[in-house]
Short mmCIF file of N, CA, C and O in Angstrom, two decimals:
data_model
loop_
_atom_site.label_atom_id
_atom_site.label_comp_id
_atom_site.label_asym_id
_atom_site.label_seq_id
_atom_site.Cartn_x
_atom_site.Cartn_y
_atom_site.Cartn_z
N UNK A 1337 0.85 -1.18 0.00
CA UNK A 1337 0.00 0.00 0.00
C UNK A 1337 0.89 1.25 0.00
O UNK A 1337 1.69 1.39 0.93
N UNK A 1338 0.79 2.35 -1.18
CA UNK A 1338 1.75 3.67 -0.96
C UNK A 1338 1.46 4.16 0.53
O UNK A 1338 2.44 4.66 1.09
N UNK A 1339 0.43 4.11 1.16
CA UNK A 1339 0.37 5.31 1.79
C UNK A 1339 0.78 4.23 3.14
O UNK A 1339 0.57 4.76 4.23
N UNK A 1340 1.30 2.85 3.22
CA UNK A 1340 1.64 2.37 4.67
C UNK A 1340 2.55 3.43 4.86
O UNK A 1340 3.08 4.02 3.92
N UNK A 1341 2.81 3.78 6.46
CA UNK A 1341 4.33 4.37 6.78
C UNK A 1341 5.07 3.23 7.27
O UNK A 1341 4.63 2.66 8.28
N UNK A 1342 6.19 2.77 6.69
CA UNK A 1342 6.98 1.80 7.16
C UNK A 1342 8.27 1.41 6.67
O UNK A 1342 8.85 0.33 6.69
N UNK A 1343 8.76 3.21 5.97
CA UNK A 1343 10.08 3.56 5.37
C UNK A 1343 10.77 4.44 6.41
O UNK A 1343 10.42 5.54 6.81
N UNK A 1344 11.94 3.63 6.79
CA UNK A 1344 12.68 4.40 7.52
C UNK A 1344 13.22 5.50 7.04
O UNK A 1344 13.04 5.83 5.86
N UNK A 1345 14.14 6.41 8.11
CA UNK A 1345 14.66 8.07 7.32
C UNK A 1345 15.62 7.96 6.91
O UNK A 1345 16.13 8.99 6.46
N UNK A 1346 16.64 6.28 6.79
CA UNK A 1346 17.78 6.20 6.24
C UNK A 1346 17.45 5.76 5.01
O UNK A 1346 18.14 6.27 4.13
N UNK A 1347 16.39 4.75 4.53
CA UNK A 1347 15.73 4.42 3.47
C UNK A 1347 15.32 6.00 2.85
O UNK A 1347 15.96 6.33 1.85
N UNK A 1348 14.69 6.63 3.17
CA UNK A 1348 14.02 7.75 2.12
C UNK A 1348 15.29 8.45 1.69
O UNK A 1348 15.55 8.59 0.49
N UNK A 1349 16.15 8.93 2.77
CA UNK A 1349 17.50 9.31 2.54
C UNK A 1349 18.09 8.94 1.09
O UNK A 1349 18.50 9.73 0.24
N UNK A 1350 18.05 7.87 1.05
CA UNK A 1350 18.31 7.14 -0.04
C UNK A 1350 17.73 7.12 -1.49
O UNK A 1350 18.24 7.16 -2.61
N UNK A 1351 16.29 7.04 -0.94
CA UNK A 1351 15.40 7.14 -2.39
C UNK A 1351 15.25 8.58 -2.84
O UNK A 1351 14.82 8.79 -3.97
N UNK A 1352 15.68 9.90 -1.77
CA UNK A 1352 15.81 11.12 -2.36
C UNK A 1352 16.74 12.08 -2.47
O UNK A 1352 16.64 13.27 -2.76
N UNK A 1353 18.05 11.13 -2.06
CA UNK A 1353 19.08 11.88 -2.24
C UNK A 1353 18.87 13.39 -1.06
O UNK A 1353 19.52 14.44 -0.97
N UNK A 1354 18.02 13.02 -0.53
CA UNK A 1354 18.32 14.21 0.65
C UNK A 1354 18.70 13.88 2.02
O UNK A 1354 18.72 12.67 2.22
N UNK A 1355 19.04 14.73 3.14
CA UNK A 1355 20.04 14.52 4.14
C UNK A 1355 18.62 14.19 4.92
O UNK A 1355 17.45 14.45 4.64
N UNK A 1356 19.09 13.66 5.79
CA UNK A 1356 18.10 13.39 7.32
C UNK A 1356 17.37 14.88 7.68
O UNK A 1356 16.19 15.22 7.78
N UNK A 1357 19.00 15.82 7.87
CA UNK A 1357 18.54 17.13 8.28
C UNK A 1357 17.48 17.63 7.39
O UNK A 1357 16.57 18.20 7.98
N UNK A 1358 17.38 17.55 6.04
CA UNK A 1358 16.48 17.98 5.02
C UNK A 1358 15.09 17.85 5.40
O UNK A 1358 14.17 18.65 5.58
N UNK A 1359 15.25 16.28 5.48
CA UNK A 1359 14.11 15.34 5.80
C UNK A 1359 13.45 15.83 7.13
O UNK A 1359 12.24 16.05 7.09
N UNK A 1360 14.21 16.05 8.46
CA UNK A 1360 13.50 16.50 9.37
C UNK A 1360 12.98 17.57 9.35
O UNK A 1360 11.91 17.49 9.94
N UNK A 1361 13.20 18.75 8.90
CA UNK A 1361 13.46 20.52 8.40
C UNK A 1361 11.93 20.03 8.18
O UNK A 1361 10.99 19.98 8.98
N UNK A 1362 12.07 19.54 6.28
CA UNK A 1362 10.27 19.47 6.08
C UNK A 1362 9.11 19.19 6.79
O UNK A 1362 7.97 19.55 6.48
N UNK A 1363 9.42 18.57 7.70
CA UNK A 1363 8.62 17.61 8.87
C UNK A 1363 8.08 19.05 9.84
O UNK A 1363 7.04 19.67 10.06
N UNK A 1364 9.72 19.08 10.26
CA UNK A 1364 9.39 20.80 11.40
C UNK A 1364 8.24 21.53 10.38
O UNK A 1364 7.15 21.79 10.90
N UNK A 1365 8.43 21.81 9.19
CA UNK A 1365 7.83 23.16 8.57
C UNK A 1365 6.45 22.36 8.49
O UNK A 1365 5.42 23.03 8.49
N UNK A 1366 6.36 21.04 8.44
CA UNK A 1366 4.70 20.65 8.31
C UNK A 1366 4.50 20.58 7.26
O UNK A 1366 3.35 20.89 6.95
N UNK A 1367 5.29 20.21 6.28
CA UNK A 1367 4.89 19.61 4.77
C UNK A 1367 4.93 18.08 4.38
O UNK A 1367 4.50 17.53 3.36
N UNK A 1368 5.55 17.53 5.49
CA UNK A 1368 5.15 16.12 5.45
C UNK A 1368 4.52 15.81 7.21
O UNK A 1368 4.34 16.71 8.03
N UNK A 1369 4.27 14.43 7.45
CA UNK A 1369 3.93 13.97 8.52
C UNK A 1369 4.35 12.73 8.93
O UNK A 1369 3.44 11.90 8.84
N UNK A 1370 5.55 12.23 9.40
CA UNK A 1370 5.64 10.76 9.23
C UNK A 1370 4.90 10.13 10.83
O UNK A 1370 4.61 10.69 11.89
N UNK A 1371 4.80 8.90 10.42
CA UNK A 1371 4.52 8.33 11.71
C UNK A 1371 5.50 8.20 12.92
O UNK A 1371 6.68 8.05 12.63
N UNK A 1372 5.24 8.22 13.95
CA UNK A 1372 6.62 8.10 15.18
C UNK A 1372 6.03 6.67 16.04
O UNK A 1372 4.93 6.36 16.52
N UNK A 1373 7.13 6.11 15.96
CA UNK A 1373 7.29 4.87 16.69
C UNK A 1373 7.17 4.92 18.44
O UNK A 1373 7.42 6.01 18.95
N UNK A 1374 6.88 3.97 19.23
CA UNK A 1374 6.85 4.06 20.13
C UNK A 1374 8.38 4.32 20.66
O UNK A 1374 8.26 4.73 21.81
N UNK A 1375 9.70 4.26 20.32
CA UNK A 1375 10.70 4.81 20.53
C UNK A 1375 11.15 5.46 19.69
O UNK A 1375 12.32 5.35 19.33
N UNK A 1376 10.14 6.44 19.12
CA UNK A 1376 10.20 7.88 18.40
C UNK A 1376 10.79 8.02 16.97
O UNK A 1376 10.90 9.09 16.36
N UNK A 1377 11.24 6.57 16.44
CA UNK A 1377 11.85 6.55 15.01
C UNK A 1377 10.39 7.09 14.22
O UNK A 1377 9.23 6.86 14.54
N UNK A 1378 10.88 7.82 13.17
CA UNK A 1378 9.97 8.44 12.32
C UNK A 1378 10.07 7.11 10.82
O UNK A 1378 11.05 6.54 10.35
N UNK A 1379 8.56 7.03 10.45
CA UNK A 1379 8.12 5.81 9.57
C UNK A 1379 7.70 6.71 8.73
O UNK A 1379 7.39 7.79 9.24
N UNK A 1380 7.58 6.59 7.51
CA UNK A 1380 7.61 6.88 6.13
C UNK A 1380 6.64 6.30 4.79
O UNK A 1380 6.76 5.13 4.43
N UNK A 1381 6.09 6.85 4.41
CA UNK A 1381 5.58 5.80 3.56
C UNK A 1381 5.68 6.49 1.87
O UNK A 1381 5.53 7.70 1.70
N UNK A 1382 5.95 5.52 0.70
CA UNK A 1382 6.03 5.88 -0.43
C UNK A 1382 5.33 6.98 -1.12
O UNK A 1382 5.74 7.45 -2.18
N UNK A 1383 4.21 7.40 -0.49
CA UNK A 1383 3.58 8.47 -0.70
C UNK A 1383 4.41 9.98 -0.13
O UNK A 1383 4.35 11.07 -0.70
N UNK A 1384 5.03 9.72 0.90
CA UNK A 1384 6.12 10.69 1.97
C UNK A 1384 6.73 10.70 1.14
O UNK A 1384 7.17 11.79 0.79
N UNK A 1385 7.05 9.62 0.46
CA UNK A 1385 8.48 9.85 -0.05
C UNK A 1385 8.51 10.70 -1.67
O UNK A 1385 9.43 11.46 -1.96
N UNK A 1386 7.47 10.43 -2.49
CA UNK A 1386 6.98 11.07 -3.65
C UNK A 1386 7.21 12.54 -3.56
O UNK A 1386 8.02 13.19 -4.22
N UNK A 1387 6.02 13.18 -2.26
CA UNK A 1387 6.38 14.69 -1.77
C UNK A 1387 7.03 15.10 -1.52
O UNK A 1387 6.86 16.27 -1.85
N UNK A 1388 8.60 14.88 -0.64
CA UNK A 1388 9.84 14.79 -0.64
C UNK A 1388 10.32 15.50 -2.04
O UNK A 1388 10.53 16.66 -2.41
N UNK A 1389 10.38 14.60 -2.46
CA UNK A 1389 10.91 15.00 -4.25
C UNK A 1389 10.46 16.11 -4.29
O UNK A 1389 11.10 17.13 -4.05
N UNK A 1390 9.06 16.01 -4.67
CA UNK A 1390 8.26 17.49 -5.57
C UNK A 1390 9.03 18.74 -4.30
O UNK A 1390 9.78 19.70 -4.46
N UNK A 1391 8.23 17.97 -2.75
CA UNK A 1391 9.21 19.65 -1.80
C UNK A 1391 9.95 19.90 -2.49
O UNK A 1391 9.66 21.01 -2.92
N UNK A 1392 11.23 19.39 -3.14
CA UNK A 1392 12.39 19.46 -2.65
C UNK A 1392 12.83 20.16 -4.42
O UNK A 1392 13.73 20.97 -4.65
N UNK A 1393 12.30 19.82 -4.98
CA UNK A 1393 12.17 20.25 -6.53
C UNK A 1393 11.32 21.77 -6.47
O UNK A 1393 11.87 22.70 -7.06
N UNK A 1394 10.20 22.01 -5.87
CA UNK A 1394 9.86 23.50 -5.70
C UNK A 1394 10.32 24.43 -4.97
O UNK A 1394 10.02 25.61 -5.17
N UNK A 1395 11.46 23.86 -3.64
CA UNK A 1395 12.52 24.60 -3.29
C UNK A 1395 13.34 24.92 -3.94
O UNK A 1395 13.36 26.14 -4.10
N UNK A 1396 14.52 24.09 -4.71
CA UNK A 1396 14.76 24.50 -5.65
C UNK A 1396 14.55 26.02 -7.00
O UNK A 1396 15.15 26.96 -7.53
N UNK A 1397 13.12 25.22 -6.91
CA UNK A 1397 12.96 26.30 -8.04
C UNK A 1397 12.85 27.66 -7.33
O UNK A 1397 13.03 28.67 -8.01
N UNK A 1398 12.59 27.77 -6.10
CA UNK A 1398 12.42 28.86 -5.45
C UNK A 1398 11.22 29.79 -4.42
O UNK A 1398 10.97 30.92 -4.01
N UNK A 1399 10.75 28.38 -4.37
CA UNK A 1399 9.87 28.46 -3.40
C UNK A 1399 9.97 28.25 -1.59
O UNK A 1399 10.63 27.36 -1.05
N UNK A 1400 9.51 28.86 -1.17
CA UNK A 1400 9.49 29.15 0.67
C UNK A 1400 8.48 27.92 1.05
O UNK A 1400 7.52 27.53 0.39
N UNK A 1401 8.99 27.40 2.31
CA UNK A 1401 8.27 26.63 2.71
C UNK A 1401 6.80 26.76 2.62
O UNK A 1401 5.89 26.14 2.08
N UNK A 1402 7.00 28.56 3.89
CA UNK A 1402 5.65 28.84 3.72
C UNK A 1402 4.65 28.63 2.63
O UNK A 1402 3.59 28.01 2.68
N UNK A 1403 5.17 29.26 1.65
CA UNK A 1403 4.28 29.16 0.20
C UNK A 1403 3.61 27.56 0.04
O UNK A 1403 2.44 27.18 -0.06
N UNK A 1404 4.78 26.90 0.07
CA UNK A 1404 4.29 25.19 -0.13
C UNK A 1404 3.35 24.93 1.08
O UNK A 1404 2.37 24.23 0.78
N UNK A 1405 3.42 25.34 2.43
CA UNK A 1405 2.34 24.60 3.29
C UNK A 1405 1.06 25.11 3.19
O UNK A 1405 0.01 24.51 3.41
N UNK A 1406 1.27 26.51 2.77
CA UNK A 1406 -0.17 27.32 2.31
C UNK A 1406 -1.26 27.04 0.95
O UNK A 1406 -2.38 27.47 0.68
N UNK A 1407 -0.31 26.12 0.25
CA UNK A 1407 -0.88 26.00 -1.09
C UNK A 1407 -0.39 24.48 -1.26
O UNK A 1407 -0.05 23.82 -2.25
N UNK A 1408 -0.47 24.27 -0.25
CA UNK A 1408 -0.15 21.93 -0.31
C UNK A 1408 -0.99 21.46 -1.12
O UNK A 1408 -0.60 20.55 -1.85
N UNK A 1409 -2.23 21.87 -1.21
CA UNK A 1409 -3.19 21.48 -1.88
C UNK A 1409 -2.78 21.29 -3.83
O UNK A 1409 -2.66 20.32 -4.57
N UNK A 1410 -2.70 22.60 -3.98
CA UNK A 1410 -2.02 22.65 -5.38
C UNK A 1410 -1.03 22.01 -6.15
O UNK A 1410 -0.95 21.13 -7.00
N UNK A 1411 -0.07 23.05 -5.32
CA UNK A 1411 1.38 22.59 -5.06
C UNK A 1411 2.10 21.68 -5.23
O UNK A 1411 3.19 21.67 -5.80
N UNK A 1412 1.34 20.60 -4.57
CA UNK A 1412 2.32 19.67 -4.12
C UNK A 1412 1.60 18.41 -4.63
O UNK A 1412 1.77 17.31 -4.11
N UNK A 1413 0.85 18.60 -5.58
CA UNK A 1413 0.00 17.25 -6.08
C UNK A 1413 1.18 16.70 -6.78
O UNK A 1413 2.20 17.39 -6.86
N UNK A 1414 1.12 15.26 -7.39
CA UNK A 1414 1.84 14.43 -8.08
C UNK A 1414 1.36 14.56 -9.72
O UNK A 1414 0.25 14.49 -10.24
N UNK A 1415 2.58 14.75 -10.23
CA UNK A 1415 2.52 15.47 -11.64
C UNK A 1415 3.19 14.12 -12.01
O UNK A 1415 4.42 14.01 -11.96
N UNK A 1416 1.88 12.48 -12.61
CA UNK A 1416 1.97 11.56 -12.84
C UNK A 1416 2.79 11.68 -14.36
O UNK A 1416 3.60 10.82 -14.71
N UNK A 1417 2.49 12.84 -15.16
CA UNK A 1417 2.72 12.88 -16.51
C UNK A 1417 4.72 13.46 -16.05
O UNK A 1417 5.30 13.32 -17.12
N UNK A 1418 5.39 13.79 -15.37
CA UNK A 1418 6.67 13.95 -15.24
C UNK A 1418 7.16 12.94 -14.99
O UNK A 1418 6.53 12.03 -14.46
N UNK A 1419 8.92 12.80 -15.45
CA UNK A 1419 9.52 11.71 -15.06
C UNK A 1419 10.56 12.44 -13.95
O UNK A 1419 11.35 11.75 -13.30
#
């Protein structure tokens, strides 16, 4: 199922080429949500990990967090037709 959380932050690390610190940053700003374990490891799921990308691709281009958590809706949909 995409949306289980049950990707660790060294696994996503991996699948997005971004740092932990990255990974937590987005979390603080509230553009993702992972699950927390009963000894607080943060869980992930392939859907987390999709948004990741796009975050991390509209930072890039030059966008503020803010902007992305205000307009998540839009924003941050999955643009199936990109590779």
């Amino acid at each position: 199922m995409m949306n289980e959380k049950v990707i660790s932050i060294g696994t996503v690390r991996e699948l997005t080429g971004l740092t932990e610190r990255q990974i937590r940053y987005y979390e603080e700003k509230q553009l993702i949500f992972p699950y927390r374990s009963r000894g607080g490891a943060r869980k992930f799921s392939f859907e987390d990990v999709e948004r990741l990308k796009v975050i991390h691709t509209k930072m890039k281009d030059g966008f503020r967090t803010y902007d992305l958590r205000r307009s998540a809706a839009s924003l941050l949909k999955f643009d199936s037709g990109r590779s």
